[in-house]
mmCIF file with all atom_site columns, C-alpha atoms in Angstrom:
data_model
loop_
_atom_site.group_PDB
_atom_site.id
_atom_site.type_symbol
_atom_site.label_atom_id
_atom_site.label_alt_id
_atom_site.label_comp_id
_atom_site.label_asym_id
_atom_site.label_entity_id
_atom_site.label_seq_id
_atom_site.pdbx_PDB_ins_code
_atom_site.Cartn_x
_atom_site.Cartn_y
_atom_site.Cartn_z
_atom_site.occupancy
_atom_site.B_iso_or_equiv
_atom_site.pdbx_formal_charge
_atom_site.auth_seq_id
_atom_site.auth_comp_id
_atom_site.auth_asym_id
_atom_site.auth_atom_id
_atom_site.pdbx_PDB_model_num
ATOM 1   C CA . UNK A 1 1   ? 19.369  -21.325 3.767   1.00 66.00 ? 1   UNK A CA 1
ATOM 2   C CA . UNK A 1 2   ? 15.571  -22.734 3.301   1.00 79.00 ? 2   UNK A CA 1
ATOM 3   C CA . UNK A 1 3   ? 13.683  -21.759 0.291   1.00 89.00 ? 3   UNK A CA 1
ATOM 4   C CA . UNK A 1 4   ? 10.221  -19.771 0.949   1.00 92.00 ? 4   UNK A CA 1
ATOM 5   C CA . UNK A 1 5   ? 7.932   -21.832 -0.967  1.00 93.00 ? 5   UNK A CA 1
ATOM 6   C CA . UNK A 1 6   ? 5.142   -19.427 -3.103  1.00 91.00 ? 6   UNK A CA 1
ATOM 7   C CA . UNK A 1 7   ? 2.673   -19.419 -5.451  1.00 91.00 ? 7   UNK A CA 1
ATOM 8   C CA . UNK A 1 8   ? 4.870   -19.418 -9.035  1.00 93.00 ? 8   UNK A CA 1
ATOM 9   C CA . UNK A 1 9   ? 7.879   -20.378 -7.286  1.00 95.00 ? 9   UNK A CA 1
ATOM 10  C CA . UNK A 1 10  ? 10.460  -20.599 -3.947  1.00 95.00 ? 10  UNK A CA 1
ATOM 11  C CA . UNK A 1 11  ? 12.683  -17.556 -3.186  1.00 96.00 ? 11  UNK A CA 1
ATOM 12  C CA . UNK A 1 12  ? 15.318  -17.107 -0.547  1.00 95.00 ? 12  UNK A CA 1
ATOM 13  C CA . UNK A 1 13  ? 14.802  -14.988 2.397   1.00 92.00 ? 13  UNK A CA 1
ATOM 14  C CA . UNK A 1 14  ? 18.134  -13.091 1.334   1.00 93.00 ? 14  UNK A CA 1
ATOM 15  C CA . UNK A 1 15  ? 16.340  -12.805 -2.435  1.00 94.00 ? 15  UNK A CA 1
ATOM 16  C CA . UNK A 1 16  ? 12.837  -11.580 -0.606  1.00 92.00 ? 16  UNK A CA 1
ATOM 17  C CA . UNK A 1 17  ? 14.787  -9.077  1.123   1.00 91.00 ? 17  UNK A CA 1
ATOM 18  C CA . UNK A 1 18  ? 16.775  -8.098  -1.657  1.00 93.00 ? 18  UNK A CA 1
ATOM 19  C CA . UNK A 1 19  ? 14.063  -7.394  -3.670  1.00 93.00 ? 19  UNK A CA 1
ATOM 20  C CA . UNK A 1 20  ? 12.258  -5.282  -1.768  1.00 91.00 ? 20  UNK A CA 1
ATOM 21  C CA . UNK A 1 21  ? 15.265  -3.116  -0.513  1.00 90.00 ? 21  UNK A CA 1
ATOM 22  C CA . UNK A 1 22  ? 15.706  -2.810  -4.372  1.00 90.00 ? 22  UNK A CA 1
ATOM 23  C CA . UNK A 1 23  ? 12.957  -1.913  -6.049  1.00 90.00 ? 23  UNK A CA 1
ATOM 24  C CA . UNK A 1 24  ? 11.562  1.752   -6.030  1.00 86.00 ? 24  UNK A CA 1
ATOM 25  C CA . UNK A 1 25  ? 8.188   0.975   -4.857  1.00 92.00 ? 25  UNK A CA 1
ATOM 26  C CA . UNK A 1 26  ? 7.125   0.977   -0.992  1.00 93.00 ? 26  UNK A CA 1
ATOM 27  C CA . UNK A 1 27  ? 4.975   -1.436  0.373   1.00 95.00 ? 27  UNK A CA 1
ATOM 28  C CA . UNK A 1 28  ? 3.356   -1.782  3.521   1.00 95.00 ? 28  UNK A CA 1
ATOM 29  C CA . UNK A 1 29  ? 1.579   -4.617  4.450   1.00 97.00 ? 29  UNK A CA 1
ATOM 30  C CA . UNK A 1 30  ? -1.894  -4.446  7.248   1.00 97.00 ? 30  UNK A CA 1
ATOM 31  C CA . UNK A 1 31  ? -3.253  -7.720  8.857   1.00 98.00 ? 31  UNK A CA 1
ATOM 32  C CA . UNK A 1 32  ? -7.105  -8.033  9.272   1.00 97.00 ? 32  UNK A CA 1
ATOM 33  C CA . UNK A 1 33  ? -7.176  -5.665  12.209  1.00 97.00 ? 33  UNK A CA 1
ATOM 34  C CA . UNK A 1 34  ? -5.354  -2.474  10.149  1.00 96.00 ? 34  UNK A CA 1
ATOM 35  C CA . UNK A 1 35  ? -1.966  -3.225  11.825  1.00 97.00 ? 35  UNK A CA 1
ATOM 36  C CA . UNK A 1 36  ? 1.114   -2.167  10.184  1.00 96.00 ? 36  UNK A CA 1
ATOM 37  C CA . UNK A 1 37  ? 2.457   -6.075  9.985   1.00 97.00 ? 37  UNK A CA 1
ATOM 38  C CA . UNK A 1 38  ? 5.595   -5.850  7.347   1.00 96.00 ? 38  UNK A CA 1
ATOM 39  C CA . UNK A 1 39  ? 7.082   -2.679  5.418   1.00 94.00 ? 39  UNK A CA 1
ATOM 40  C CA . UNK A 1 40  ? 9.536   -2.659  3.122   1.00 92.00 ? 40  UNK A CA 1
ATOM 41  C CA . UNK A 1 41  ? 12.225  -0.828  4.456   1.00 87.00 ? 41  UNK A CA 1
ATOM 42  C CA . UNK A 1 42  ? 14.307  0.375   1.138   1.00 83.00 ? 42  UNK A CA 1
ATOM 43  C CA . UNK A 1 43  ? 16.373  3.749   1.012   1.00 82.00 ? 43  UNK A CA 1
ATOM 44  C CA . UNK A 1 44  ? 13.987  4.834   -1.778  1.00 78.00 ? 44  UNK A CA 1
ATOM 45  C CA . UNK A 1 45  ? 11.131  5.282   0.634   1.00 85.00 ? 45  UNK A CA 1
ATOM 46  C CA . UNK A 1 46  ? 9.208   8.859   0.007   1.00 86.00 ? 46  UNK A CA 1
ATOM 47  C CA . UNK A 1 47  ? 6.994   8.044   3.965   1.00 86.00 ? 47  UNK A CA 1
ATOM 48  C CA . UNK A 1 48  ? 9.861   7.041   6.165   1.00 83.00 ? 48  UNK A CA 1
ATOM 49  C CA . UNK A 1 49  ? 8.727   4.176   8.291   1.00 87.00 ? 49  UNK A CA 1
ATOM 50  C CA . UNK A 1 50  ? 11.021  2.331   11.041  1.00 85.00 ? 50  UNK A CA 1
ATOM 51  C CA . UNK A 1 51  ? 10.876  -1.388  12.870  1.00 89.00 ? 51  UNK A CA 1
ATOM 52  C CA . UNK A 1 52  ? 9.224   1.051   15.313  1.00 92.00 ? 52  UNK A CA 1
ATOM 53  C CA . UNK A 1 53  ? 6.097   1.260   13.080  1.00 92.00 ? 53  UNK A CA 1
ATOM 54  C CA . UNK A 1 54  ? 5.283   -2.159  13.207  1.00 95.00 ? 54  UNK A CA 1
ATOM 55  C CA . UNK A 1 55  ? 2.719   -3.397  15.076  1.00 96.00 ? 55  UNK A CA 1
ATOM 56  C CA . UNK A 1 56  ? 1.090   0.045   14.891  1.00 95.00 ? 56  UNK A CA 1
ATOM 57  C CA . UNK A 1 57  ? -2.286  0.911   13.343  1.00 93.00 ? 57  UNK A CA 1
ATOM 58  C CA . UNK A 1 58  ? -1.973  2.177   9.967   1.00 90.00 ? 58  UNK A CA 1
ATOM 59  C CA . UNK A 1 59  ? -3.780  5.520   11.212  1.00 87.00 ? 59  UNK A CA 1
ATOM 60  C CA . UNK A 1 60  ? -0.923  6.021   13.241  1.00 89.00 ? 60  UNK A CA 1
ATOM 61  C CA . UNK A 1 61  ? 1.800   6.097   10.874  1.00 87.00 ? 61  UNK A CA 1
ATOM 62  C CA . UNK A 1 62  ? -0.494  8.226   8.454   1.00 79.00 ? 62  UNK A CA 1
ATOM 63  C CA . UNK A 1 63  ? -1.055  11.659  8.526   1.00 73.00 ? 63  UNK A CA 1
ATOM 64  C CA . UNK A 1 64  ? -3.847  12.688  9.810   1.00 74.00 ? 64  UNK A CA 1
ATOM 65  C CA . UNK A 1 65  ? -5.214  14.804  6.940   1.00 79.00 ? 65  UNK A CA 1
ATOM 66  C CA . UNK A 1 66  ? -5.326  11.255  5.310   1.00 79.00 ? 66  UNK A CA 1
ATOM 67  C CA . UNK A 1 67  ? -6.962  9.177   8.083   1.00 82.00 ? 67  UNK A CA 1
ATOM 68  C CA . UNK A 1 68  ? -10.507 9.563   7.251   1.00 84.00 ? 68  UNK A CA 1
ATOM 69  C CA . UNK A 1 69  ? -10.170 8.656   3.575   1.00 86.00 ? 69  UNK A CA 1
ATOM 70  C CA . UNK A 1 70  ? -7.949  5.654   4.788   1.00 87.00 ? 70  UNK A CA 1
ATOM 71  C CA . UNK A 1 71  ? -10.649 4.350   7.324   1.00 90.00 ? 71  UNK A CA 1
ATOM 72  C CA . UNK A 1 72  ? -13.211 4.797   4.816   1.00 91.00 ? 72  UNK A CA 1
ATOM 73  C CA . UNK A 1 73  ? -11.243 2.572   2.118   1.00 92.00 ? 73  UNK A CA 1
ATOM 74  C CA . UNK A 1 74  ? -10.603 0.211   4.486   1.00 93.00 ? 74  UNK A CA 1
ATOM 75  C CA . UNK A 1 75  ? -13.910 0.040   6.156   1.00 94.00 ? 75  UNK A CA 1
ATOM 76  C CA . UNK A 1 76  ? -15.448 -0.931  2.233   1.00 95.00 ? 76  UNK A CA 1
ATOM 77  C CA . UNK A 1 77  ? -11.933 -3.308  2.163   1.00 95.00 ? 77  UNK A CA 1
ATOM 78  C CA . UNK A 1 78  ? -13.387 -4.999  5.237   1.00 94.00 ? 78  UNK A CA 1
ATOM 79  C CA . UNK A 1 79  ? -17.298 -5.353  3.980   1.00 93.00 ? 79  UNK A CA 1
ATOM 80  C CA . UNK A 1 80  ? -16.101 -6.635  0.897   1.00 92.00 ? 80  UNK A CA 1
ATOM 81  C CA . UNK A 1 81  ? -17.370 -3.660  -1.315  1.00 93.00 ? 81  UNK A CA 1
ATOM 82  C CA . UNK A 1 82  ? -13.797 -2.717  -2.503  1.00 94.00 ? 82  UNK A CA 1
ATOM 83  C CA . UNK A 1 83  ? -10.729 -4.626  -3.916  1.00 96.00 ? 83  UNK A CA 1
ATOM 84  C CA . UNK A 1 84  ? -8.341  -1.814  -4.336  1.00 96.00 ? 84  UNK A CA 1
ATOM 85  C CA . UNK A 1 85  ? -8.233  2.023   -4.841  1.00 94.00 ? 85  UNK A CA 1
ATOM 86  C CA . UNK A 1 86  ? -5.735  3.593   -6.778  1.00 94.00 ? 86  UNK A CA 1
ATOM 87  C CA . UNK A 1 87  ? -4.523  7.859   -6.240  1.00 90.00 ? 87  UNK A CA 1
ATOM 88  C CA . UNK A 1 88  ? -2.245  10.291  -7.084  1.00 89.00 ? 88  UNK A CA 1
ATOM 89  C CA . UNK A 1 89  ? -0.619  12.548  -4.848  1.00 89.00 ? 89  UNK A CA 1
ATOM 90  C CA . UNK A 1 90  ? 2.000   15.222  -4.413  1.00 89.00 ? 90  UNK A CA 1
ATOM 91  C CA . UNK A 1 91  ? 4.232   15.429  -1.804  1.00 88.00 ? 91  UNK A CA 1
ATOM 92  C CA . UNK A 1 92  ? 7.136   18.154  -1.797  1.00 87.00 ? 92  UNK A CA 1
ATOM 93  C CA . UNK A 1 93  ? 6.622   18.412  -5.369  1.00 87.00 ? 93  UNK A CA 1
ATOM 94  C CA . UNK A 1 94  ? 7.020   14.939  -6.558  1.00 87.00 ? 94  UNK A CA 1
ATOM 95  C CA . UNK A 1 95  ? 4.064   12.895  -7.926  1.00 89.00 ? 95  UNK A CA 1
ATOM 96  C CA . UNK A 1 96  ? 3.362   9.686   -6.222  1.00 91.00 ? 96  UNK A CA 1
ATOM 97  C CA . UNK A 1 97  ? 0.361   6.913   -6.949  1.00 92.00 ? 97  UNK A CA 1
ATOM 98  C CA . UNK A 1 98  ? -0.497  5.400   -3.830  1.00 93.00 ? 98  UNK A CA 1
ATOM 99  C CA . UNK A 1 99  ? -2.444  2.046   -3.937  1.00 95.00 ? 99  UNK A CA 1
ATOM 100 C CA . UNK A 1 100 ? -4.043  -0.039  -1.491  1.00 95.00 ? 100 UNK A CA 1
ATOM 101 C CA . UNK A 1 101 ? -5.106  -3.929  -2.611  1.00 97.00 ? 101 UNK A CA 1
ATOM 102 C CA . UNK A 1 102 ? -7.443  -5.807  -0.247  1.00 97.00 ? 102 UNK A CA 1
ATOM 103 C CA . UNK A 1 103 ? -5.612  -9.110  0.308   1.00 97.00 ? 103 UNK A CA 1
ATOM 104 C CA . UNK A 1 104 ? -7.750  -12.712 0.575   1.00 95.00 ? 104 UNK A CA 1
ATOM 105 C CA . UNK A 1 105 ? -7.117  -16.289 0.900   1.00 94.00 ? 105 UNK A CA 1
ATOM 106 C CA . UNK A 1 106 ? -8.196  -19.082 -1.182  1.00 92.00 ? 106 UNK A CA 1
ATOM 107 C CA . UNK A 1 107 ? -11.550 -19.142 0.508   1.00 94.00 ? 107 UNK A CA 1
ATOM 108 C CA . UNK A 1 108 ? -12.113 -15.825 0.042   1.00 92.00 ? 108 UNK A CA 1
ATOM 109 C CA . UNK A 1 109 ? -11.446 -14.687 3.591   1.00 95.00 ? 109 UNK A CA 1
ATOM 110 C CA . UNK A 1 110 ? -9.992  -11.083 4.498   1.00 96.00 ? 110 UNK A CA 1
ATOM 111 C CA . UNK A 1 111 ? -6.263  -11.094 5.222   1.00 97.00 ? 111 UNK A CA 1
ATOM 112 C CA . UNK A 1 112 ? -5.554  -7.224  5.645   1.00 97.00 ? 112 UNK A CA 1
ATOM 113 C CA . UNK A 1 113 ? -4.514  -4.812  2.872   1.00 97.00 ? 113 UNK A CA 1
ATOM 114 C CA . UNK A 1 114 ? -1.484  -3.963  0.972   1.00 97.00 ? 114 UNK A CA 1
ATOM 115 C CA . UNK A 1 115 ? -0.446  -0.294  0.597   1.00 95.00 ? 115 UNK A CA 1
ATOM 116 C CA . UNK A 1 116 ? 1.833   0.393   -2.261  1.00 95.00 ? 116 UNK A CA 1
ATOM 117 C CA . UNK A 1 117 ? 3.366   3.914   -2.954  1.00 93.00 ? 117 UNK A CA 1
ATOM 118 C CA . UNK A 1 118 ? 5.712   4.799   -5.777  1.00 92.00 ? 118 UNK A CA 1
ATOM 119 C CA . UNK A 1 119 ? 7.512   7.995   -7.839  1.00 86.00 ? 119 UNK A CA 1
ATOM 120 C CA . UNK A 1 120 ? 5.071   8.582   -11.091 1.00 84.00 ? 120 UNK A CA 1
ATOM 121 C CA . UNK A 1 121 ? 7.074   11.442  -12.378 1.00 77.00 ? 121 UNK A CA 1
ATOM 122 C CA . UNK A 1 122 ? 7.926   9.405   -15.938 1.00 67.00 ? 122 UNK A CA 1
ATOM 123 C CA . UNK A 1 123 ? 4.091   8.225   -16.044 1.00 64.00 ? 123 UNK A CA 1
ATOM 124 C CA . UNK A 1 124 ? 2.408   11.269  -14.847 1.00 52.00 ? 124 UNK A CA 1
ATOM 125 C CA . UNK A 1 125 ? -0.706  12.164  -17.339 1.00 59.00 ? 125 UNK A CA 1
ATOM 126 C CA . UNK A 1 126 ? -2.843  15.139  -17.125 1.00 60.00 ? 126 UNK A CA 1
ATOM 127 C CA . UNK A 1 127 ? -6.664  14.905  -15.315 1.00 63.00 ? 127 UNK A CA 1
ATOM 128 C CA . UNK A 1 128 ? -5.086  13.374  -12.159 1.00 66.00 ? 128 UNK A CA 1
ATOM 129 C CA . UNK A 1 129 ? -7.314  15.306  -9.806  1.00 70.00 ? 129 UNK A CA 1
ATOM 130 C CA . UNK A 1 130 ? -10.222 14.245  -11.836 1.00 70.00 ? 130 UNK A CA 1
ATOM 131 C CA . UNK A 1 131 ? -9.428  10.779  -12.044 1.00 70.00 ? 131 UNK A CA 1
ATOM 132 C CA . UNK A 1 132 ? -8.666  10.603  -7.882  1.00 69.00 ? 132 UNK A CA 1
ATOM 133 C CA . UNK A 1 133 ? -11.876 11.812  -7.594  1.00 71.00 ? 133 UNK A CA 1
ATOM 134 C CA . UNK A 1 134 ? -13.679 9.137   -9.860  1.00 73.00 ? 134 UNK A CA 1
ATOM 135 C CA . UNK A 1 135 ? -12.023 6.648   -7.935  1.00 71.00 ? 135 UNK A CA 1
ATOM 136 C CA . UNK A 1 136 ? -12.748 7.397   -4.918  1.00 71.00 ? 136 UNK A CA 1
ATOM 137 C CA . UNK A 1 137 ? -16.872 7.577   -5.772  1.00 73.00 ? 137 UNK A CA 1
ATOM 138 C CA . UNK A 1 138 ? -16.724 4.699   -8.248  1.00 71.00 ? 138 UNK A CA 1
ATOM 139 C CA . UNK A 1 139 ? -15.986 1.180   -6.294  1.00 61.00 ? 139 UNK A CA 1
ATOM 140 C CA . UNK A 1 140 ? -13.828 -1.578  -7.985  1.00 53.00 ? 140 UNK A CA 1
#
């Protein structure tokens, strides 16, 4: 099998798939038009994704109550005003961290965004709601 050359080394397609089906974090990658182009399909997913979600806009795969916030963050990323945001929420009593990271090529061109979701039960700290609020108003 041909290796995929990456910054920092190379991986086979089997190794790359094994990484994303093994680790408990879930990843969704959006292109520069906010279309879901890839999702990790692991057994640990909290927010389910299927092959049918590939090609949909991010707003079609996010619940209605969060769409306004997601849209605002992505707008800031498109405009180069924000590179990342990390928030903590609870879903079904489980504390989660959701982080969005702006993706750029070597010339600084916006390529899209990666959303990473992970359980943080073992990392939960007091003051999360206040930190979420501060993250929403302070651009990083």
